[in-house]
CSV table of C-alpha atoms in Angstrom, one decimal:
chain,number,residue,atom,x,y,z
A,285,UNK,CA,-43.8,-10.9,41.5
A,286,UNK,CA,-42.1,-13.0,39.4
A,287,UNK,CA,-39.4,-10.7,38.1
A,288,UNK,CA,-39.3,-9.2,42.1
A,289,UNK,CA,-37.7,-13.3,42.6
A,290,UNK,CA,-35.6,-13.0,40.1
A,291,UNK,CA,-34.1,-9.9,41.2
A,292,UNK,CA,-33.6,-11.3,44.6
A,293,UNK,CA,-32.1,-14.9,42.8
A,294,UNK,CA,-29.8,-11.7,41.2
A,295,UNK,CA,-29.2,-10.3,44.4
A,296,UNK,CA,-28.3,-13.4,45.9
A,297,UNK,CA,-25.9,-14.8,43.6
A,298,UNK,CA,-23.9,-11.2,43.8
A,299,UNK,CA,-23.6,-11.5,47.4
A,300,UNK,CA,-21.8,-15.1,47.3
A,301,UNK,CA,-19.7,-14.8,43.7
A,302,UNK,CA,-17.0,-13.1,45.5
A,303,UNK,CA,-16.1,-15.8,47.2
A,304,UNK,CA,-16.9,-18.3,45.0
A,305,UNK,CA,-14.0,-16.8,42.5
A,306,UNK,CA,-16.4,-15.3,39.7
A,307,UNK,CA,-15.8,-12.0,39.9
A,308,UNK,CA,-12.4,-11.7,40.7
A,309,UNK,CA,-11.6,-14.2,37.8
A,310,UNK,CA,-13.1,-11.5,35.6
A,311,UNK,CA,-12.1,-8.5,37.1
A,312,UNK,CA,-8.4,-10.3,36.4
A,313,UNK,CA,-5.4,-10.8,34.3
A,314,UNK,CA,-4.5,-14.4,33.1
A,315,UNK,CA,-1.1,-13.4,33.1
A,316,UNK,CA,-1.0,-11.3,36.5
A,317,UNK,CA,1.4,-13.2,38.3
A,318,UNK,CA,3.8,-13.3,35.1
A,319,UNK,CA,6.9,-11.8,36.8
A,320,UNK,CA,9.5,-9.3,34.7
A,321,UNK,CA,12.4,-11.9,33.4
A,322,UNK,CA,16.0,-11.2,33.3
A,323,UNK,CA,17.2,-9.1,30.1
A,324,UNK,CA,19.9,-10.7,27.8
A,325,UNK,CA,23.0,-9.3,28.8
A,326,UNK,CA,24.5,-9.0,25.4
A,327,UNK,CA,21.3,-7.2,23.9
A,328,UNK,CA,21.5,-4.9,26.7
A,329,UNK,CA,24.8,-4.4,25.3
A,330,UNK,CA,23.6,-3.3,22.5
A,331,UNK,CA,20.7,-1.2,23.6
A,332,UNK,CA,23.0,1.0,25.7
A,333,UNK,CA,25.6,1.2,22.8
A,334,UNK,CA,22.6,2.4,20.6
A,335,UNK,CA,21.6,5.0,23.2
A,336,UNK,CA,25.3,6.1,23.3
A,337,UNK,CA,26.4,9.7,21.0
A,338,UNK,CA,29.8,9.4,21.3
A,339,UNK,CA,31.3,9.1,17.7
A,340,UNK,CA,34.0,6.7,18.4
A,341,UNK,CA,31.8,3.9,20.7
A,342,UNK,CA,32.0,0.6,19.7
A,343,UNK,CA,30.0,-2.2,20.3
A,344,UNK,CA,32.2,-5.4,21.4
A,345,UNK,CA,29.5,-7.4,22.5
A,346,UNK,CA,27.3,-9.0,19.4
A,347,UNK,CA,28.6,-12.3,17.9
A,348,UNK,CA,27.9,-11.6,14.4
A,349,UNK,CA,31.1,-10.7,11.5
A,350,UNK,CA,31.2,-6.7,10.3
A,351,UNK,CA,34.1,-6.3,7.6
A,352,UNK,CA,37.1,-4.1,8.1
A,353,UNK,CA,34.2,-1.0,7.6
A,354,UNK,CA,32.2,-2.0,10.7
A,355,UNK,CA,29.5,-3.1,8.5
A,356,UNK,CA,27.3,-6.2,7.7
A,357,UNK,CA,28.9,-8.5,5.7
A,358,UNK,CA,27.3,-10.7,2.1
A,359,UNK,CA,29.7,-13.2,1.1
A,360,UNK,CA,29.5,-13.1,-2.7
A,361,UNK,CA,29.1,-16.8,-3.0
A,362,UNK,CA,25.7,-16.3,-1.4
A,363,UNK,CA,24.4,-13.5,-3.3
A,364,UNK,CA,25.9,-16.1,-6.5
A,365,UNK,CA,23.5,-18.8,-5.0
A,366,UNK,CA,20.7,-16.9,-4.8
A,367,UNK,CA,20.8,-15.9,-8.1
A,368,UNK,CA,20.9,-19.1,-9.6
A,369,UNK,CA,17.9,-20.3,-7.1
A,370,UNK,CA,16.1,-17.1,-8.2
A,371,UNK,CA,16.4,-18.2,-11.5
A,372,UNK,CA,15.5,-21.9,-11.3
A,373,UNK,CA,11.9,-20.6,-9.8
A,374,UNK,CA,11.4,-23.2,-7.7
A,375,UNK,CA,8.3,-23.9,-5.9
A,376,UNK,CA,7.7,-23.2,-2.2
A,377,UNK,CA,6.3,-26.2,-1.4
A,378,UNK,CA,7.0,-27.6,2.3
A,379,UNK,CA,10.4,-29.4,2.7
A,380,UNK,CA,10.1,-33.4,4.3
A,381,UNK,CA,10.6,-33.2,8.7
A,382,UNK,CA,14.1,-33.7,8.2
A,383,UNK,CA,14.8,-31.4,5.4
A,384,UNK,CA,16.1,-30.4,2.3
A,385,UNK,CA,18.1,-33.8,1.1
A,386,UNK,CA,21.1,-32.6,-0.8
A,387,UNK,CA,22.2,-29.6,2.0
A,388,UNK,CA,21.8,-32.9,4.7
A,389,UNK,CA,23.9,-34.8,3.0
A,390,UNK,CA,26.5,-32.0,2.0
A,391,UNK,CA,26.6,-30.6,6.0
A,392,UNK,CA,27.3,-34.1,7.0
A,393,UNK,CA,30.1,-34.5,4.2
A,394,UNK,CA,32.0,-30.8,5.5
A,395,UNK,CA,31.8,-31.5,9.1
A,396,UNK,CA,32.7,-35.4,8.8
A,397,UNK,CA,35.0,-35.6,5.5
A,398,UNK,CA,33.8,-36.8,2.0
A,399,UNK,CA,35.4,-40.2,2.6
A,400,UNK,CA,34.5,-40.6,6.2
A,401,UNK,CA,34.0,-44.5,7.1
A,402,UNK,CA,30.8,-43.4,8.8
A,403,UNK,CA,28.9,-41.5,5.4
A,404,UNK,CA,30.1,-44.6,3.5
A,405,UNK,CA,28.7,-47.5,5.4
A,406,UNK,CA,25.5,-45.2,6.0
A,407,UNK,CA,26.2,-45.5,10.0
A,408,UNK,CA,24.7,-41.4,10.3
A,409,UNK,CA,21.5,-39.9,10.8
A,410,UNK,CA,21.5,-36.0,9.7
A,411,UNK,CA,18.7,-33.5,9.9
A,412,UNK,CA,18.5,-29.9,8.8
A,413,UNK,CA,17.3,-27.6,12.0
A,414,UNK,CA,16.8,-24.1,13.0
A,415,UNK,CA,20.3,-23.3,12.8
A,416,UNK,CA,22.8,-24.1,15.9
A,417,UNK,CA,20.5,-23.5,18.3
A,418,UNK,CA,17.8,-25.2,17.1
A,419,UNK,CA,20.0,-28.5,16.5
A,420,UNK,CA,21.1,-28.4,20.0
A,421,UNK,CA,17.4,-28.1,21.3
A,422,UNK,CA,16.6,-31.7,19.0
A,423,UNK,CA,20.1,-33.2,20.5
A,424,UNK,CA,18.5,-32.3,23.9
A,425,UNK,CA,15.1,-33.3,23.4
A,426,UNK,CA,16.2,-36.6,21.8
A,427,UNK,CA,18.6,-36.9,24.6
A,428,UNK,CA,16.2,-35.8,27.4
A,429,UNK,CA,13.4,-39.2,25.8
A,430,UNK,CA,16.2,-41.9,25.0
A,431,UNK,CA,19.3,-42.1,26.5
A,432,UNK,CA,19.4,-44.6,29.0
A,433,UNK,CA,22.2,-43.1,31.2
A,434,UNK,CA,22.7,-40.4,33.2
A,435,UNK,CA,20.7,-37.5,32.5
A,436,UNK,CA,23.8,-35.1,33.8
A,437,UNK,CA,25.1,-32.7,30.6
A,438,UNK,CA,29.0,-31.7,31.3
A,439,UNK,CA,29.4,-28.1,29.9
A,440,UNK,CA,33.0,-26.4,29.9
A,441,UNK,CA,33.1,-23.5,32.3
A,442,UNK,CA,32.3,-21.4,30.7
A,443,UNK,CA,30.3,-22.3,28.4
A,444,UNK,CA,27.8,-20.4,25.7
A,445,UNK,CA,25.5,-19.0,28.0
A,446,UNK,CA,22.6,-20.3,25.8
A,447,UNK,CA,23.6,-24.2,26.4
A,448,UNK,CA,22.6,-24.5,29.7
A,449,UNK,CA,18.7,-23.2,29.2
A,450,UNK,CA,18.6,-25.3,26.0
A,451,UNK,CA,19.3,-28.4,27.8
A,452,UNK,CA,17.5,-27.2,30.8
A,453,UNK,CA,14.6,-26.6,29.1
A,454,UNK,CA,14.8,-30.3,27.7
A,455,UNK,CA,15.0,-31.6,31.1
A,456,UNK,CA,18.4,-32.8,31.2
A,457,UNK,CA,20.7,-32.1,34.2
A,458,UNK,CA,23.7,-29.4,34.1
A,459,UNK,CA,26.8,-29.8,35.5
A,460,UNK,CA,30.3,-28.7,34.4
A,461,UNK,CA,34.2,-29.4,34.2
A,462,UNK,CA,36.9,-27.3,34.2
A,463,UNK,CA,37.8,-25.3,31.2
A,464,UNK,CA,39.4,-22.1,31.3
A,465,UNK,CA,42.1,-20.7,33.5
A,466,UNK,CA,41.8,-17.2,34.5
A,467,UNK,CA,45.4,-17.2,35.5
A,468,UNK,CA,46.6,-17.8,32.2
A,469,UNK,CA,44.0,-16.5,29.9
A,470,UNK,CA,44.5,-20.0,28.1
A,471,UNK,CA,43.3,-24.0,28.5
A,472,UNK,CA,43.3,-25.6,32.0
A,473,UNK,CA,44.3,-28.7,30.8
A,474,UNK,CA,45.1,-30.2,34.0
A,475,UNK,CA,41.8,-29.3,35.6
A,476,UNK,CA,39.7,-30.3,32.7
A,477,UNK,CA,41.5,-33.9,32.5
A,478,UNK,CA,41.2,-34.2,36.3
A,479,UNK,CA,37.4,-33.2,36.3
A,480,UNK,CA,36.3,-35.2,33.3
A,481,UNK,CA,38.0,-38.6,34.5
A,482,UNK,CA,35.9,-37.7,37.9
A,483,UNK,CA,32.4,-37.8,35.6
A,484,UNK,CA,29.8,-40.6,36.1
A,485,UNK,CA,30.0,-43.1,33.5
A,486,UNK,CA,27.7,-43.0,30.4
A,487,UNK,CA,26.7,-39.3,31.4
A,488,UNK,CA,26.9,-36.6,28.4
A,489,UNK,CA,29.7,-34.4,27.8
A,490,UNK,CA,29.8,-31.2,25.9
A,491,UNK,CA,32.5,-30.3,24.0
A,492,UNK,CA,33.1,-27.0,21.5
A,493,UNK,CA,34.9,-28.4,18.2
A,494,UNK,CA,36.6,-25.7,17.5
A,495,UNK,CA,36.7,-21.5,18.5
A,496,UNK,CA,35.3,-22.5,22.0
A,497,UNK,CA,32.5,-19.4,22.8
A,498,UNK,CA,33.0,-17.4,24.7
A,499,UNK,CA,36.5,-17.9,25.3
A,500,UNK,CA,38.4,-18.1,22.5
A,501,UNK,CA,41.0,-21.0,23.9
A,502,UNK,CA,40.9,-24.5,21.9
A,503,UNK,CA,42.7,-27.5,23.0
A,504,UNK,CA,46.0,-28.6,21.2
A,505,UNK,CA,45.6,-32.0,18.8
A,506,UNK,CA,47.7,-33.7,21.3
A,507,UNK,CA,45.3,-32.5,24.2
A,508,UNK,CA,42.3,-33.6,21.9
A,509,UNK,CA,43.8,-37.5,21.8
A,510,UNK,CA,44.1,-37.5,25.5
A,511,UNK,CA,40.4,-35.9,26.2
A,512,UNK,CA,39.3,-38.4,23.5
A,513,UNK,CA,41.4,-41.1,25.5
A,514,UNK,CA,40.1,-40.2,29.1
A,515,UNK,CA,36.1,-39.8,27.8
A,516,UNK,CA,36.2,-43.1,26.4
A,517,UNK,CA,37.4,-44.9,29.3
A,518,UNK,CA,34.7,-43.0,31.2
A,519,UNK,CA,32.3,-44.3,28.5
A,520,UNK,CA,31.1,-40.8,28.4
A,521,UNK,CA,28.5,-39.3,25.7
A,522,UNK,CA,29.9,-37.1,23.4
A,523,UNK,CA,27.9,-34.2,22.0
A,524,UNK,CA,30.2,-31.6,19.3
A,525,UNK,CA,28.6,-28.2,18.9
A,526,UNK,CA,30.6,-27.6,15.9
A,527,UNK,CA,29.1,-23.1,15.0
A,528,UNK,CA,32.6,-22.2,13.9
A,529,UNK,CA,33.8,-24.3,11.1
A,530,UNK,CA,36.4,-22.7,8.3
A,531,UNK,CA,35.5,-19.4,10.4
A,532,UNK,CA,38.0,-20.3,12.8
A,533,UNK,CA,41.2,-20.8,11.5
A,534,UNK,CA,40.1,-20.8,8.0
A,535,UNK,CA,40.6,-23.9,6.8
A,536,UNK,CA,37.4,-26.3,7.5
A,537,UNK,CA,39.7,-29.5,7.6
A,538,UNK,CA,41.5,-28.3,10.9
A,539,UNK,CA,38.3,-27.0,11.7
A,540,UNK,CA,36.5,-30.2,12.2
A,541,UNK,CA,40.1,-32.1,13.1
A,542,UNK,CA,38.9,-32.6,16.7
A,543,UNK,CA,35.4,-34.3,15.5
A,544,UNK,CA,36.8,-36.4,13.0
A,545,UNK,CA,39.5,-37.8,15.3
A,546,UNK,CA,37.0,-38.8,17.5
A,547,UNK,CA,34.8,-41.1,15.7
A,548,UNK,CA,38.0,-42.5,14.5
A,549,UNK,CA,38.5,-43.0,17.8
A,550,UNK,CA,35.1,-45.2,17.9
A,551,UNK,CA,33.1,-42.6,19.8
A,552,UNK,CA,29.4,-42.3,18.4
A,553,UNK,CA,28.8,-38.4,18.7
A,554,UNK,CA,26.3,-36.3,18.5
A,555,UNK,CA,27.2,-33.6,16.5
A,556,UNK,CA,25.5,-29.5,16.1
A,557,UNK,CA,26.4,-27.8,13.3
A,558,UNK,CA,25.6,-23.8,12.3
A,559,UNK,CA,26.1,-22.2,9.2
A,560,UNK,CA,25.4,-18.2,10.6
A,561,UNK,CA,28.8,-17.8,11.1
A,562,UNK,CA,30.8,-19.4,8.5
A,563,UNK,CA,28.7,-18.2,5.6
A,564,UNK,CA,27.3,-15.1,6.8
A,565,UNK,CA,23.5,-16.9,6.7
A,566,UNK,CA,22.7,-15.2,10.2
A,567,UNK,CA,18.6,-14.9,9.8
A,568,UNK,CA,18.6,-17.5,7.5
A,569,UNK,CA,18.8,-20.1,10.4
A,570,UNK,CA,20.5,-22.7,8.8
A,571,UNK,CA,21.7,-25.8,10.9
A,572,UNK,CA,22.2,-29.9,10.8
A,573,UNK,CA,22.2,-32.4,13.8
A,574,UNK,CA,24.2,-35.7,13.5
A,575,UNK,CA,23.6,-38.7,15.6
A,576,UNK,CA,26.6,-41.3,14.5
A,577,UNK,CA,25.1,-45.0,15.2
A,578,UNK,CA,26.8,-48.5,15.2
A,579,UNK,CA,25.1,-49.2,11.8
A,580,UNK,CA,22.7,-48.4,9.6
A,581,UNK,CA,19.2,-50.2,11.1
A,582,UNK,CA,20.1,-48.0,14.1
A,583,UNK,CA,20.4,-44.8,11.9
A,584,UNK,CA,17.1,-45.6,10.2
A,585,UNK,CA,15.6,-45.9,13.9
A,586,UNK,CA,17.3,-42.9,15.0
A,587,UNK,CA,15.6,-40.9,11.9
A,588,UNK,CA,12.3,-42.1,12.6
A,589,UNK,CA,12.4,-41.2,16.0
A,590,UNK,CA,14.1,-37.5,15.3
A,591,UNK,CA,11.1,-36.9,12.9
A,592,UNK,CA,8.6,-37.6,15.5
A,593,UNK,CA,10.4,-35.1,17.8
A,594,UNK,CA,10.7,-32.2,14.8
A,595,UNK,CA,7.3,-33.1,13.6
A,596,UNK,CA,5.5,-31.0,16.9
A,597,UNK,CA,8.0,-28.7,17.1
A,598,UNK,CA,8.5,-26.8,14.0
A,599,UNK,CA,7.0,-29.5,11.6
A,600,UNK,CA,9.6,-28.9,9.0
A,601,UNK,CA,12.8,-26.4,8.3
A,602,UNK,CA,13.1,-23.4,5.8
A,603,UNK,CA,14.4,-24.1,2.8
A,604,UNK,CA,15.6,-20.8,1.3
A,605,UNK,CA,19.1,-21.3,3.9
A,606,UNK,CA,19.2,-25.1,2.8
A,607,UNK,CA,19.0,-24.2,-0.9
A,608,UNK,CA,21.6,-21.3,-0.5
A,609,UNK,CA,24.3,-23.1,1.6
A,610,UNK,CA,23.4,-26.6,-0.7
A,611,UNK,CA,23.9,-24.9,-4.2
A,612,UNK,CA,27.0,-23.1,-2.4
A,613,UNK,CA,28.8,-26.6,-1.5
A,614,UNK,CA,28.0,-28.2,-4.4
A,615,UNK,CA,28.9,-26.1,-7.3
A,616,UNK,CA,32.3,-26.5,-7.3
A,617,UNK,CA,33.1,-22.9,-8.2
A,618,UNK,CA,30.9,-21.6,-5.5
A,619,UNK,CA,32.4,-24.0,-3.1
A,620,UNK,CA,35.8,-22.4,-4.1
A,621,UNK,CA,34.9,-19.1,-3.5
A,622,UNK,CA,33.3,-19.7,-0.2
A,623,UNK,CA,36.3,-21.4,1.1
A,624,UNK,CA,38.7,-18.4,-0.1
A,625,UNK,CA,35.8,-15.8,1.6
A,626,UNK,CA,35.9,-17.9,4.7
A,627,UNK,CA,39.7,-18.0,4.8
A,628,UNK,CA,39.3,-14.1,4.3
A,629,UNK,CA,36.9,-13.6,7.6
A,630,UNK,CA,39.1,-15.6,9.4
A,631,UNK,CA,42.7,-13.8,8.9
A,632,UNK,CA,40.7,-10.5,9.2
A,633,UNK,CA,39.6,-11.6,12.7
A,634,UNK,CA,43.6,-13.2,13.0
A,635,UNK,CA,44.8,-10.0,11.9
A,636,UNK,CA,42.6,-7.4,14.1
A,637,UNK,CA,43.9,-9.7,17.4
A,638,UNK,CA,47.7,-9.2,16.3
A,639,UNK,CA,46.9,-5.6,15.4
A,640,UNK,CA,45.0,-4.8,19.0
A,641,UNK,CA,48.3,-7.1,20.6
A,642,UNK,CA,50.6,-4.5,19.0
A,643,UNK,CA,48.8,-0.8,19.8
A,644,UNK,CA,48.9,-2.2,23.2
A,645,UNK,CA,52.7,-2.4,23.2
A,646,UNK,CA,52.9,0.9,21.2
A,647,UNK,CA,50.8,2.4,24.3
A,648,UNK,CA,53.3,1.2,26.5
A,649,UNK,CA,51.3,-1.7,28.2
A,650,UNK,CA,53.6,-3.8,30.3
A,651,UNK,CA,51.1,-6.6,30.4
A,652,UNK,CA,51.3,-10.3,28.6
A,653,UNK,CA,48.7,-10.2,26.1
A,654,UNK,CA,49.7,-13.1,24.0
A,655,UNK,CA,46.7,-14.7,25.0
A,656,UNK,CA,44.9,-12.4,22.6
A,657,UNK,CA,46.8,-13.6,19.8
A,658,UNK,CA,46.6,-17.3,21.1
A,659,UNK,CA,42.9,-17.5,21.6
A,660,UNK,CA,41.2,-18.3,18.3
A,661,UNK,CA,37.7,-17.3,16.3
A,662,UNK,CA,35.4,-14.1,16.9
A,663,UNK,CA,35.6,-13.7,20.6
A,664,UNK,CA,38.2,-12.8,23.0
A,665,UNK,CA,38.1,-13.4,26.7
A,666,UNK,CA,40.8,-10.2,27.3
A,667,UNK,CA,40.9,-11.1,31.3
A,668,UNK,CA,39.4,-7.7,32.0
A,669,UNK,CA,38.2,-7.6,35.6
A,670,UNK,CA,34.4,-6.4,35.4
A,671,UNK,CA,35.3,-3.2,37.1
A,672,UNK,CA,37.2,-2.1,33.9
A,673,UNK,CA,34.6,-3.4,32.0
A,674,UNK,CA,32.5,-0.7,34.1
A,675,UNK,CA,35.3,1.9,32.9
A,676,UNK,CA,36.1,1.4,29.6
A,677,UNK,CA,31.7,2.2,29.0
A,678,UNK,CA,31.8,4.9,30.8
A,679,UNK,CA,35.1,7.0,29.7
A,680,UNK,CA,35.8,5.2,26.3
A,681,UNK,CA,31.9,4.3,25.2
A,682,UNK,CA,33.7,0.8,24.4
A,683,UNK,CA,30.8,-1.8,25.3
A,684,UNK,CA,31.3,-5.6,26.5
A,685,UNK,CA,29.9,-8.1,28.3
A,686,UNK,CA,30.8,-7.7,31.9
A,687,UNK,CA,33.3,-10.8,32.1
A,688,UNK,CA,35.6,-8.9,29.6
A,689,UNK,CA,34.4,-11.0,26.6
A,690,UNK,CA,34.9,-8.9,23.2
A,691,UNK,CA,34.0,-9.9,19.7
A,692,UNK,CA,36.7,-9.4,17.9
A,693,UNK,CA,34.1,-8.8,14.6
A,694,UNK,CA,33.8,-5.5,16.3
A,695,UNK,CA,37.7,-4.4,16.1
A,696,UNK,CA,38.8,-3.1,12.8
A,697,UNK,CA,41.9,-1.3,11.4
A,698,UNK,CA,40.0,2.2,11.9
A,699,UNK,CA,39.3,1.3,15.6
A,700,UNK,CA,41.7,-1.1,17.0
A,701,UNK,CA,44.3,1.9,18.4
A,702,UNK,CA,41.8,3.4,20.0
A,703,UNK,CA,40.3,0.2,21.6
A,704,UNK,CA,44.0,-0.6,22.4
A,705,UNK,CA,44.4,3.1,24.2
A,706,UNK,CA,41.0,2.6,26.1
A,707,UNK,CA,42.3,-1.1,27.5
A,708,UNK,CA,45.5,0.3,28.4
A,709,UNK,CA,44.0,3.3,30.4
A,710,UNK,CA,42.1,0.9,32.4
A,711,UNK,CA,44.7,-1.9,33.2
A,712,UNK,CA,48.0,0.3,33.5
């Protein structure tokens, strides 16, 4: 009799589950309404250029340096570094939240100048991060819990497609100013002045220090002094994303010109700094954030509130990056040598744009393409309209992104006259 109840108690709660939830709940998935997300249009890039057989394709579209062979490129002064690390055998042990001491100090010394007034009266705050990216995700999370202003971010259109998630993501605001002229290929000077004296006092503005991604097109100094001029009678925020320094033109001084003219200026920046590029240290994610205070109480406040960010984040950085590009900038032979292998990358990236400039006159191109030349650092926006984007895949197997942006890493002298026939077959 008794187990005849419990059957029926069995019975029972069956009957009225479904609608109570239970069974559906297990029958299931927790991620079921987890919908497909966008893929990354540059590593689609590459996925179709992998899929591709013809010998001469060429991938345009990944922003990381190849030498004049097409392939990966070491800088010696790392594989120096590392060697002298290996043989110190340090210990593993966790680095502090902010991270390794001596590479801080040294990435604040190459992006603001040895004898900057700023590094001497201790007015700065750096940490190491997770590369660029990573030190624009702390600007923005710092951002995003204490400044007191607008929460509105001014990017340049365009902008590095990854900015606008990062500060997203943080909960700031995104908004933009002109940047680029289509029409020219080059700076819209005009428009940029005219939209950034429009912009809401104290809100944030975004600048790119130097090889502006993905566009290739910097301002002149004398544009610099009158952006600097116009931002600080807007008393506007300004935040540096400095991933290109020495990579650029080759020399880090005129590099970092535009940063360093600022805060001599009196603007307190924020400032992003990335080491993939300029010394090759790609997966090594090596990175600094800069926050540039009135004086040194603030900067101590400004550290003890960064940590507290880091701390829940990623806890604390890698050190093997840190102790690579630290032991690189301060041996002075190693320093040397970086700076000529820097200068190197650079011209060969100068060289390939006046090389591609040239097979396109040899092909007979009656088009203007100075603005290759002009633009500066590893991409090129080439003004190619997306449908010859569309062509140069399909006839050529020369893969882009669709708004005609190449890395000029990709080009070298054994494939620059045939990328220079391909983009004269589709634009003549």
């Amino acid at each position: 009799m008794a187990l005849l109840k419990s059957n029926k108690v069995i019975h029972c709660l069956g009957s009225i589950s479904p609608s109570l939830g239970v069974l559906s709940t297990r029958n299931s998935s927790w991620w079921g309404g987890v919908q497909m997300g966008p893929p990354d249009p540059i590593l689609g890039v590459s996925e179709a250029f992998k899929r591709d057989s013809n010998p001469k394709k060429m991938n345009l579209g990944v922003g990381a340096y190849r030498d004049d062979q097409g392939k990966p490129f070491v800088l010696s002064c790392v594989r120096k570094a590392e060697a002298i690390i290996a043989a110190k055998q340090l210990d593993k042990e966790y680095l502090a939240i902010g991270g390794l001491g001596e590479f801080t100090k040294s990435c604040a010394q190459l992006a603001l100048g040895a004898d900057n007034e700023v590094l001497k009266s201790g007015r700065n705050i750096t940490v190491q991060t997770i590369s660029g990216t990573g030190s624009l995700r702390i600007g923005a999370n710092f951002l995003s819990r204490f400044h007191g202003g607008s929460r509105d971010v001014y990017l340049p259109k365009p902008s590095w497609g990854n900015h606008t998630p990062i500060f997203r993501d943080a909960g700031m605001q995104l908004k933009a100013y002109r940047y680029y002229d289509p029409a020219t290929c080059g700076f819209d000077f005009k428009g940029a002045l005219e939209d950034i004296s429009k912009i809401p006092e104290q809100s944030v503005i975004m600048l790119h220090a130097c090889a502006h991604n993905p566009t290739g097109v910097d301002p002149r100094p004398e544009q610099w002094k009158e952006i600097s001029e116009i931002v600080k009678k807007k008393n506007l925020l300004v935040f540096f994303d400095m991933a290109y320094q020495g990579f650029a033109s080759g020399d880090i001084d005129r590099d970092a010109w535009a940063v360093r003219y600022f805060i001599e200026q009196g603007h307190n920046i924020l400032l992003s700094q990335s080491f993939a590029k300029n010394m090759g240290l790609y997966g090594e994610r090596v990175g600094g954030f800069t926050v540039v205070c009135n004086d040194a109480d603030e900067a101590k406040r400004v550290e003890s509130q960064l940590k507290i960010l880091i701390r829940p984040i990623y806890s604390n950085p890698p050190m093997n990056g840190a102790r690579i590009a630290s032991t690189i900038l301060n041996t002075p032979d190693l320093r040397s040598l970086w700076l000529e292998e820097v200068h190197g990358m650079a011209n060969r990236i100068i060289k390939m744009r006046e090389q591609l400039v040239a097979g396109l006159k040899k092909e007979g191109s009656t088009h203007n393409w100075q603005h290759v030349i002009d633009q500066i650092g590893m991409f090129c926006f080439t003004g190619l309209k997306p449908e010859q984007v569309e062509r140069l895949t399909k006839e050529f197997s020369v893969y882009m992104t669709k708004d005609g942006r190449i890395s000029m890493a990709g080009v070298s002298s054994g494939n620059v006259g045939y990328l220079a026939h391909a983009i004269h077959a589709v634009t003549k």
